[in-house]
Structures are given as structure tokens and as C-alpha cells.
Short mmCIF file of C-alpha atoms in Angstrom, two decimals:
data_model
loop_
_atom_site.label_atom_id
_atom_site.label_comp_id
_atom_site.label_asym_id
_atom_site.label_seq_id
_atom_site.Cartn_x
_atom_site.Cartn_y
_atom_site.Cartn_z
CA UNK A 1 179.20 -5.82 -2.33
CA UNK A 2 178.38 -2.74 -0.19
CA UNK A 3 180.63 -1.67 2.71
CA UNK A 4 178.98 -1.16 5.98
CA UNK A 5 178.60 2.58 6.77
CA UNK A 6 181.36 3.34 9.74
CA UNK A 7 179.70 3.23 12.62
CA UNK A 8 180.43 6.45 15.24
CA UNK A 9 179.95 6.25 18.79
CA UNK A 10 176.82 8.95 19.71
CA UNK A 11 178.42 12.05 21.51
CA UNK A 12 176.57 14.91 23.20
CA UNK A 13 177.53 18.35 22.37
CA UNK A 14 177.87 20.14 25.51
CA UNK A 15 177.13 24.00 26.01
CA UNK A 16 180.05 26.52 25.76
CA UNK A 17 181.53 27.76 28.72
CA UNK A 18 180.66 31.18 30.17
CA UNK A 19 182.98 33.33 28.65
CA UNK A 20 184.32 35.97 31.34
CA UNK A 21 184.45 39.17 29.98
CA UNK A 22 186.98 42.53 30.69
CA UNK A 23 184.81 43.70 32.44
CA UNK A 24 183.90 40.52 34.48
CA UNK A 25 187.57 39.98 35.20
CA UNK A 26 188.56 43.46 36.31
CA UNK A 27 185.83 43.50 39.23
CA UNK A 28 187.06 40.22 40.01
CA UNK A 29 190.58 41.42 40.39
CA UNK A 30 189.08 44.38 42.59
CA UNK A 31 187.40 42.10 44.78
CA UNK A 32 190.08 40.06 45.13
CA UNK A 33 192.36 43.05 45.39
CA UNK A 34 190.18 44.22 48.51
CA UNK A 35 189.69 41.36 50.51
CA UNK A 36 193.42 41.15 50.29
CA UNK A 37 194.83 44.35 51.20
CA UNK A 38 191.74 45.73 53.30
CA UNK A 39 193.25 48.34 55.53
CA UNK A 40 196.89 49.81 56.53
CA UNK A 41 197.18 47.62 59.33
CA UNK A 42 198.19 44.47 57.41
CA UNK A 43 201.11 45.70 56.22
CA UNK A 44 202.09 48.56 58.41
CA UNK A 45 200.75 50.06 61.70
CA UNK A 46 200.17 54.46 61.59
CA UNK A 47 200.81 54.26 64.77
CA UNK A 48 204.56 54.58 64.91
CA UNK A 49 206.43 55.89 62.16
CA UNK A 50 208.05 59.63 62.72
CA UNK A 51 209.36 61.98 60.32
CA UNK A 52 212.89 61.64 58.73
CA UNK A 53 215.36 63.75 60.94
CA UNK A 54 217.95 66.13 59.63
CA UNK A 55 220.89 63.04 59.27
CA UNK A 56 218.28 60.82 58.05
CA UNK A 57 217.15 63.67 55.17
CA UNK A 58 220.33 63.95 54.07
CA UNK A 59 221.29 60.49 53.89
CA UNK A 60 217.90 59.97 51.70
CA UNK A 61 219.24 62.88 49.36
CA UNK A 62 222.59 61.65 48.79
CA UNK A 63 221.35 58.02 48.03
CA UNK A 64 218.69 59.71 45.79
CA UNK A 65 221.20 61.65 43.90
CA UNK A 66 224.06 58.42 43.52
CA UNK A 67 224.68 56.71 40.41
CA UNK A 68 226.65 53.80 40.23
CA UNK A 69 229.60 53.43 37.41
CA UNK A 70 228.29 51.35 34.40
CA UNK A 71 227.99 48.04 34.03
CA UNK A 72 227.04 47.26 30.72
CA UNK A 73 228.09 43.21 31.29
CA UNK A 74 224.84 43.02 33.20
CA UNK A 75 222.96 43.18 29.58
CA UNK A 76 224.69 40.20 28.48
CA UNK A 77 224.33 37.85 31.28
CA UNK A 78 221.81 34.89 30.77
CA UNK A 79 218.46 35.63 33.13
CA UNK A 80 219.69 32.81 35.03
CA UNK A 81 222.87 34.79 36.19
CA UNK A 82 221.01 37.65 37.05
CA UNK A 83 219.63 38.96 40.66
CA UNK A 84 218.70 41.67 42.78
CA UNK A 85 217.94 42.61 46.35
CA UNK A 86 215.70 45.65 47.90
CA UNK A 87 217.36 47.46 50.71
CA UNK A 88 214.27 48.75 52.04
CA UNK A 89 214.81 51.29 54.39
CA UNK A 90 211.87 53.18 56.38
CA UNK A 91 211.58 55.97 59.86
CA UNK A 92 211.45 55.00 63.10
CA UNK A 93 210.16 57.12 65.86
CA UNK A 94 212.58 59.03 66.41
CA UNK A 95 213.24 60.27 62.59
CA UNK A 96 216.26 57.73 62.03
CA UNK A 97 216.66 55.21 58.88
CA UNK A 98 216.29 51.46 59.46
CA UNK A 99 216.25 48.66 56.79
CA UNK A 100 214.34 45.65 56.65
CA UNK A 101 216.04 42.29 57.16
CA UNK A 102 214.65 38.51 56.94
CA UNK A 103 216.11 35.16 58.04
CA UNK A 104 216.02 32.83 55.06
CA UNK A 105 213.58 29.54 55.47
CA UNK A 106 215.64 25.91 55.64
CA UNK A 107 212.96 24.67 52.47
CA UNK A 108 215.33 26.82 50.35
CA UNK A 109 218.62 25.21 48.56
CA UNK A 110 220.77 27.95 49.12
CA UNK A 111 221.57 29.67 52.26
CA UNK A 112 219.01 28.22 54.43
CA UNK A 113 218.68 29.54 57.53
CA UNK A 114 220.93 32.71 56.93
CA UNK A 115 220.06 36.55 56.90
CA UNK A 116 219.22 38.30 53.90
CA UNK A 117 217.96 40.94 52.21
CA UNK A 118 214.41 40.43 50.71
CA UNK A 119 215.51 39.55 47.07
CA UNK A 120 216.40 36.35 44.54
CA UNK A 121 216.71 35.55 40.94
CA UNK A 122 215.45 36.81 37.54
CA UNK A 123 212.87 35.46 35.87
CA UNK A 124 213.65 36.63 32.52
CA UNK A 125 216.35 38.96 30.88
CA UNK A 126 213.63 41.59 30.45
CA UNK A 127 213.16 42.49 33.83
CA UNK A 128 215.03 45.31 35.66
CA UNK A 129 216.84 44.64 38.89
CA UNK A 130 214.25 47.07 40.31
CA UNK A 131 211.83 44.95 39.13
CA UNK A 132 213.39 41.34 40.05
CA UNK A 133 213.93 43.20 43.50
CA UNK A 134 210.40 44.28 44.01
CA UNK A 135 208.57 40.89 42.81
CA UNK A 136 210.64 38.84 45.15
CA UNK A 137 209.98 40.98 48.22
CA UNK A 138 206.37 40.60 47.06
CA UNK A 139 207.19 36.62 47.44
CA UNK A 140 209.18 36.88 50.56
CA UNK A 141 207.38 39.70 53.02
CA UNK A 142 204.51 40.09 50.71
CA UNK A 143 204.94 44.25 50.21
CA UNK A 144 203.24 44.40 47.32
CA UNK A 145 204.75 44.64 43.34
CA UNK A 146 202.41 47.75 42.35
CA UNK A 147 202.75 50.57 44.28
CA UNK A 148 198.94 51.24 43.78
CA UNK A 149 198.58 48.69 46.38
CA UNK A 150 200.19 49.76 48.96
CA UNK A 151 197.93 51.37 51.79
CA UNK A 152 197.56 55.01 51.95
CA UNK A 153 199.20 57.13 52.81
CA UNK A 154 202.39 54.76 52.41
CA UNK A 155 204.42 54.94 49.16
CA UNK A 156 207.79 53.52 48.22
CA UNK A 157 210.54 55.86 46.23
CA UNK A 158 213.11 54.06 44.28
CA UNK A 159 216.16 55.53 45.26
CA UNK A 160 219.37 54.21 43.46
CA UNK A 161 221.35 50.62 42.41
CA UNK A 162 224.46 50.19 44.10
CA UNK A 163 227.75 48.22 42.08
CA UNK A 164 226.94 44.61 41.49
CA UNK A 165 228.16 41.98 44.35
CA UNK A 166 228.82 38.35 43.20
CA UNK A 167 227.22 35.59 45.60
CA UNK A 168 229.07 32.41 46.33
CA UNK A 169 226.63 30.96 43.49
CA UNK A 170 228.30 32.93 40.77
CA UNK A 171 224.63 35.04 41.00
CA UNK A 172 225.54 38.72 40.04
CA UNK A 173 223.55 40.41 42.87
CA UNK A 174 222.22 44.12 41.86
CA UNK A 175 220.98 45.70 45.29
CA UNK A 176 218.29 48.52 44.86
CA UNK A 177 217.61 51.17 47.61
CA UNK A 178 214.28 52.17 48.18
CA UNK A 179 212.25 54.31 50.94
CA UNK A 180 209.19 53.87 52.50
CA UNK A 181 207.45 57.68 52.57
CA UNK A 182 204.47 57.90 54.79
CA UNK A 183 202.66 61.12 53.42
CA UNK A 184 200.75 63.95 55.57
CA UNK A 185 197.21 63.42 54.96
CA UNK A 186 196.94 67.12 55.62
CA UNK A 187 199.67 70.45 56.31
CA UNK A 188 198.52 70.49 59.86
CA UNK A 189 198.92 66.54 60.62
CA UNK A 190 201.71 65.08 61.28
CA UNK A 191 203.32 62.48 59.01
CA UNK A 192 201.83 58.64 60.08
CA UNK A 193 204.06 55.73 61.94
CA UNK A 194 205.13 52.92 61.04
CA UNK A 195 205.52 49.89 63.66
CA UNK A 196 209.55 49.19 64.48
CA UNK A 197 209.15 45.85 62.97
CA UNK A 198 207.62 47.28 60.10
CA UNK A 199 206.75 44.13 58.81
CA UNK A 200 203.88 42.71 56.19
CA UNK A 201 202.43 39.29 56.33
CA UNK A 202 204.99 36.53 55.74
CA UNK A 203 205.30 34.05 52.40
CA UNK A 204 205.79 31.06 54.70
CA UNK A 205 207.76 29.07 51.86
CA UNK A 206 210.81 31.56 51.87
CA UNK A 207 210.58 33.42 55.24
CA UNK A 208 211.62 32.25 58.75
CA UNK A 209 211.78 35.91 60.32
CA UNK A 210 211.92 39.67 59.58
CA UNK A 211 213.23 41.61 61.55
CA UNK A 212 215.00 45.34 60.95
CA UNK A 213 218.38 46.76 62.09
CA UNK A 214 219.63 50.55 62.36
CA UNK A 215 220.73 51.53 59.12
CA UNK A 216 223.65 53.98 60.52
CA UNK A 217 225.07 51.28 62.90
CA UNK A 218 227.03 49.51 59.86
CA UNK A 219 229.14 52.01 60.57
CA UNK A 220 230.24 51.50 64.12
CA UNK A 221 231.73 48.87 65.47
CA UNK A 222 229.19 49.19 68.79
CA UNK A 223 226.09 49.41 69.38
CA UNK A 224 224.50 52.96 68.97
CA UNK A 225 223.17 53.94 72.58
CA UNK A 226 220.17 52.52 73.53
CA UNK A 227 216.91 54.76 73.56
CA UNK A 228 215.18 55.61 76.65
CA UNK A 229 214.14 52.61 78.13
CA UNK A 230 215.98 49.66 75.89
CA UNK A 231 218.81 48.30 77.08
CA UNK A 232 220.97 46.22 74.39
CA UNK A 233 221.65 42.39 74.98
CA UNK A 234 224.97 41.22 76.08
CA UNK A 235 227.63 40.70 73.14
CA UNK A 236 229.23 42.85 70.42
CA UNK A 237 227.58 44.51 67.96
CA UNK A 238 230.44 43.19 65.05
CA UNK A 239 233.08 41.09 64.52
CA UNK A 240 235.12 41.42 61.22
CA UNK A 241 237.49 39.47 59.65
CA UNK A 242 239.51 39.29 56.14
CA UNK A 243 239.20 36.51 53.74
CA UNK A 244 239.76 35.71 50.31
CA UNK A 245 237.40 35.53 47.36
CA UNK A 246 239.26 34.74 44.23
CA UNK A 247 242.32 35.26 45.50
CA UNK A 248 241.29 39.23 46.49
CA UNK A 249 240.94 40.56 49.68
CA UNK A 250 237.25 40.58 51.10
CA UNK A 251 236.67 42.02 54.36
CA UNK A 252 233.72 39.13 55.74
CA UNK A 253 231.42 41.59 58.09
CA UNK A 254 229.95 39.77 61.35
CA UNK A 255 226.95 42.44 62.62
CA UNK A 256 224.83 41.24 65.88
CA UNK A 257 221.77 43.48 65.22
CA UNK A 258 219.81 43.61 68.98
CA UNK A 259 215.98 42.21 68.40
CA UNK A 260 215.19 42.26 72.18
CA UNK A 261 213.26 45.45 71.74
CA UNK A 262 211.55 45.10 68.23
CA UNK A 263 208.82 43.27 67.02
CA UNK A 264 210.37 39.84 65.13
CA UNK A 265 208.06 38.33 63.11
CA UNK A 266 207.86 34.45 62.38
CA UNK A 267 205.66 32.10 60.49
CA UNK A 268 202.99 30.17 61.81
CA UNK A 269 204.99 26.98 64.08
CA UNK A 270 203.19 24.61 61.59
CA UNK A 271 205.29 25.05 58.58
CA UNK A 272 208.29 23.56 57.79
CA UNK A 273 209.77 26.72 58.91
CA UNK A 274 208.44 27.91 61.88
CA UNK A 275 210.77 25.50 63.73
CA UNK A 276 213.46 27.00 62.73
CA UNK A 277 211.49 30.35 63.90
CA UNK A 278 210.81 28.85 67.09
CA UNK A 279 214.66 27.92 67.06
CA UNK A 280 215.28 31.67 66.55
CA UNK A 281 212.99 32.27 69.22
CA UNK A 282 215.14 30.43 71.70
CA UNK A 283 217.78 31.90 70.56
CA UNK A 284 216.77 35.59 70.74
CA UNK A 285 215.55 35.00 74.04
CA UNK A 286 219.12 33.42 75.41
CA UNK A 287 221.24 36.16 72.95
CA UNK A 288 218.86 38.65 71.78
CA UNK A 289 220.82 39.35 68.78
CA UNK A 290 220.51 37.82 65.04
CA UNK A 291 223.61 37.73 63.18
CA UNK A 292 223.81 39.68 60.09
CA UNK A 293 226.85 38.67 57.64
CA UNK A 294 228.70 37.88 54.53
CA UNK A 295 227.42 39.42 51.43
CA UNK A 296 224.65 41.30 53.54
CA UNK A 297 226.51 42.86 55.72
CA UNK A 298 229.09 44.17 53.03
CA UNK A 299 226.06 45.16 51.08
CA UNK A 300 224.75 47.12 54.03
CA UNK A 301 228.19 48.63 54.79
CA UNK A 302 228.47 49.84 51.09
CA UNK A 303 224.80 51.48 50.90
CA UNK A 304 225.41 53.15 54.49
CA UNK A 305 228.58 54.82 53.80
CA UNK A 306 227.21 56.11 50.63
CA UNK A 307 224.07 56.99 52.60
CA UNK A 308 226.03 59.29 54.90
CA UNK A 309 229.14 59.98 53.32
CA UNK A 310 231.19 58.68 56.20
CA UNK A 311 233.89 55.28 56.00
CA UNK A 312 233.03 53.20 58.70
CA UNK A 313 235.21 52.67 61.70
CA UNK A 314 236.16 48.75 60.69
CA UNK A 315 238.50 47.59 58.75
CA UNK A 316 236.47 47.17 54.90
CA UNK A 317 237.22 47.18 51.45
CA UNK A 318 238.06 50.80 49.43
CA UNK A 319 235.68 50.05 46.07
CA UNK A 320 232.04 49.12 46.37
CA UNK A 321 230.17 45.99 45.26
CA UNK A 322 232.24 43.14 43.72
CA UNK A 323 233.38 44.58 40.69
CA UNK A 324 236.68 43.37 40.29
CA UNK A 325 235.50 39.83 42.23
CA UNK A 326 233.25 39.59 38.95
CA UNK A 327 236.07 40.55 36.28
CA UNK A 328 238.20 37.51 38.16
CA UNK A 329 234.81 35.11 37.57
CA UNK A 330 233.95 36.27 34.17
CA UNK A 331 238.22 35.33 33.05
CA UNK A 332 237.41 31.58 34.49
CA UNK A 333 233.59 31.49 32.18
CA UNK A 334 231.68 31.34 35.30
CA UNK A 335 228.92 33.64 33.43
CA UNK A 336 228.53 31.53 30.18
CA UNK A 337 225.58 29.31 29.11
CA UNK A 338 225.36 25.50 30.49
CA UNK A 339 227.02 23.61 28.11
CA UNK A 340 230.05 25.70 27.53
CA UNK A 341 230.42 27.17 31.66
CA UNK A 342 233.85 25.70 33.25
CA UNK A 343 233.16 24.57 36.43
CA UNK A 344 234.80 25.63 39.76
CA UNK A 345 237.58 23.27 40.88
CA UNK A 346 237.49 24.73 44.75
CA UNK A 347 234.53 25.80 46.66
CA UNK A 348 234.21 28.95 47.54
CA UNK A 349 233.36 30.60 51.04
CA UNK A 350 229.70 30.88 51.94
CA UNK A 351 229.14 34.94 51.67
CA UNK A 352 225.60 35.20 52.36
#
């Protein structure tokens, strides 16, 4: 008996795909690349940025020329463990150093709704706190990764790291300094301006407001005097207080930065966010301050006195970063991979 040949269903062969080509996909990225970052005004207005003045120079240099102790535990922490924040710091009108703040979005787990640096996790173990630094601002305030895309004549100078902090999330935090140059196009122009807010477009997932503070003020405990013209909002500029963090002394910094006469900028009152912008709103309009805190504010205290060589007038800790908080967190395994990490039997104070 002969079997009956296995019938196949009938299938049409469609063409290949277009295959896009190195060439294809590198003008694409230039296109794309244009009709994204067409012109300096989307990121930063010429119109008002001064050179640095004499303090300000020599604050740059002595940042420039820092180097923090080792820290060779870093290199053995799982990616997950690992973070970094850009202190971004840039010249106002008048030639002095501010540094570039935002206000946390509530659609994130962790410190919703608080100031921060511009900054957040690794994504692997190969990249460099620089680097973690630099993608996430990219994310948050959308100053771009590749400094090839940053408008002329605007460039950005890695300056130094700063000693490790530890967040209340057992992330080791790595904060990187960097400056915002704006070059003369020519010897007999001056230098370009950038606006007091200083501020990109906004990653509405992450971002509820940026907004920038004097960088020598985390020194004081008042208010610098007002420019010609400003007058400061009612209210101190700090408020300080000691705690403990693993049973060590942590000085918890409380700064008020003024916002009445800058630029804030906010997300678009459609997103999940911009009520809590609009919230800030109110709130800068009855206060005109933001409050600037925890683990930011110590971070900021740390990079200014190194900045300018001075201690600041508060009360604060002698060392720098979190080093010996860390040592203390590392003893109870609060670095090791799930599976074999001992959990926390107390919950530690919020620090961000």
C-alpha cells in the first residue's frame, strides 16, 4: 500500500526587508540629532551667563586639582549598589558659581517629592560614576550624555569625585563635580550667558522642578545679600540639626534656597507630576524658598568647602562623604548579593 504524500499548507515567500545600511543609519542619527538639539536656546540662553570671577576661579582650580582618598570597595560592589550624582555647577551674571538642583517627581519609589541632585543608579558594573552621573542627568534635565551635543560654544569639564555618601537605601552615592564653560567665540567678545535657571528641557517621568541655588551660600548660615534689585523671601536660609546614622553622628543640613527671583522650571500640569509642580508653585509663591536637605545638602556642604577652602559657619561633620557610615554598613552585609544580604532590623532616617 502507498502512503499518501504529506500534504503542506501553500506559503508565500515574502521579499526581504530593506536592509539599512551604515551609512543609512548614521544620517538618520544626524537628522534625528538635529531636529533635537537645533539651536543653544533649548538648553541654555547666551544671553546671561558672565565670566567666572576671581573667588569663583579659584574655587574651579582647587576642585580641579582635588582627589579624593581611595576607595577601592567601590570595585567590588554589585552594579545594583552602585550610584552617582552630577553637581553641576555653572556662572551667573555676576561671575559667581551656582549648581543645579531638581525636585524629585512623586511617580518615583524613593524620595518622591524631595530635592536632589540630578543623578541615580548604575546600570552595569562597567560604567564610571562619571558616566552613571552624566546618563542620568541626560534622563532627568535632558543635558545631553556626549559632550558633542551640547550647543556651542557650551562645554562641560569634569572636575573631580568627592568621598562616597551612603543613602538611606544602602546606595553608595559617588558625587561628580563638573562645570559648565561657555567659550569666547572670539579674543575680543566676551564670554556668552547663561539664563539663572540654567535649565534644559525636562524628562517629565523623573522631574517635578529645577531650580539652582548659590553654590558659596552652603557655607553661611544666611542668606548672601541680595543683588541689586532682589529682595530674599521671608525665612532662614538653614536650619541644622544632629542625628544619628548608625549610631555616628550626622549633622542633617536644612538649606531654604530663595527661588523668588530665578526662573523654576516645571513640567507640563498634565503629567502625573506637574501637580505636584503646581503644588510647588503655590508654595513658592506663599514661601518663596525650596528646601534643600539631608544627603544633598551635606553633599553640597562637602563640595563647597572643598571648593573654597573655607569650614562653614554651622555646626557639620570633620571628614567628608560617608566613609566611616559605609565601613559600619558593610560590618552588618548591607553590600552583599540578594540571597546572602542581612536585612535591616530598624529603619533608618530619610537623608535625601
Amino acid at each position: 500500500m502507498t502512503e499518501a504524500p504529506i500534504q503542506t499548507p501553500h506559503t508565500t515567500v515574502q521579499p526581504e526587508p530593506d536592509i539599512l545600511t551604515d551609512k543609512d543609519l548614521g544620517e538618520f542619527q544626524e537628522a534625528l540629532r538635529s531636529a533635537v538639539y537645533q539651536g543653544d536656546s533649548l538648553y541654555y540662553d547666551a544671553s546671561t551667563m558672565a565670566a567666572l570671577n576671581a573667588k569663583s576661579l579659584a574655587a574651579v582650580a582647587r576642585l580641579r586639582a582635588y582627589r579624593p582618598p581611595p576607595f577601592p570597595f567601590w570595585d567590588t560592589l554589585p552594579a545594583r549598589k552602585r550610584a552617582a550624582v552630577l553637581v553641576l555647577l555653572y556662572a551667573d551674571r555676576w561671575g559667581d558659581l551656582r549648581v543645579v538642583i531638581t525636585m524629585r517627581a512623586t511617580s518615583l519609589r524613593s524620595f518622591s517629592g524631595h530635592a536632589a541632585l540630578p543623578g541615580g543608579k548604575a546600570d552595569n558594573k562597567d560604567e564610571t560614576p562619571y558616566q552613571i552621573a552624566r546618563r542620568e542627568a541626560f534622563e532627568e534635565i535632558g543635558l545631553p550624555m556626549d559632550d558633542r551635543h551640547i550647543p556651542r560654544p557650551f562645554r562641560i569639564e569634569q572636575l573631580c569625585t568627592l568621598p562616597p555618601s551612603l543613602a538611606r537605601t544602602h546606595l553608595i552615592v559617588t558625587p561628580c563635580v563638573a562645570f559648565l564653560h561657555a567659550e569666547r567665540e572670539s579674543p575680543d567678545q566676551p564670554p556668552p550667558l547663561v539664563d539663572e535657571s540654567m535649565i534644559p528641557r525636562l524628562d517629565a517621568r523623573e522631574v517635578a522642578a529645577v531650580f539652582s541655588a548659590p553654590f558659596y551660600n552652603f557655607l553661611k548660615m544666611d542668606d548672601l545679600p541680595p543683588r541689586p534689585g532682589e529682595q530674599h523671601p521671608p525665612g532662614p536660609w538653614y536650619e541644622g540639626a544632629w542625628t544619628a546614622w548608625k549610631e555616628i553622628r550626622w549633622r542633617v543640613h536644612n538649606f531654604y534656597v530663595p527661588v523668588n527671583n530665578q526662573k523654576v522650571s516645571k513640567p507640563r500640569r498634565s503629567s502625573t507630576q506637574g501637580n505636584l509642580a503646581e503644588k510647588l508653585e503655590e508654595e513658592e509663591e506663599r514661601e518663596g524658598r525650596f528646601k534643600v536637605w539631608g544627603m544633598t545638602g551635606r553633599l553640597l556642604v562637602d563640595a563647597a568647602r572643598i571648593a573654597y577652602g573655607e569650614e562653614p559657619e554651622m555646626e557639620h561633620n570633620d571628614t567628608f562623604g560617608d566613609l566611616d557610615v559605609i565601613e559600619r554598613a558593610k560590618a552588618e552585609g548591607q553590600f552583599e548579593e540578594i540571597g546572602h544580604q542581612k536585612r535591616d532590623e530598624h529603619t533608618e532616617p530619610a537623608k535625601m
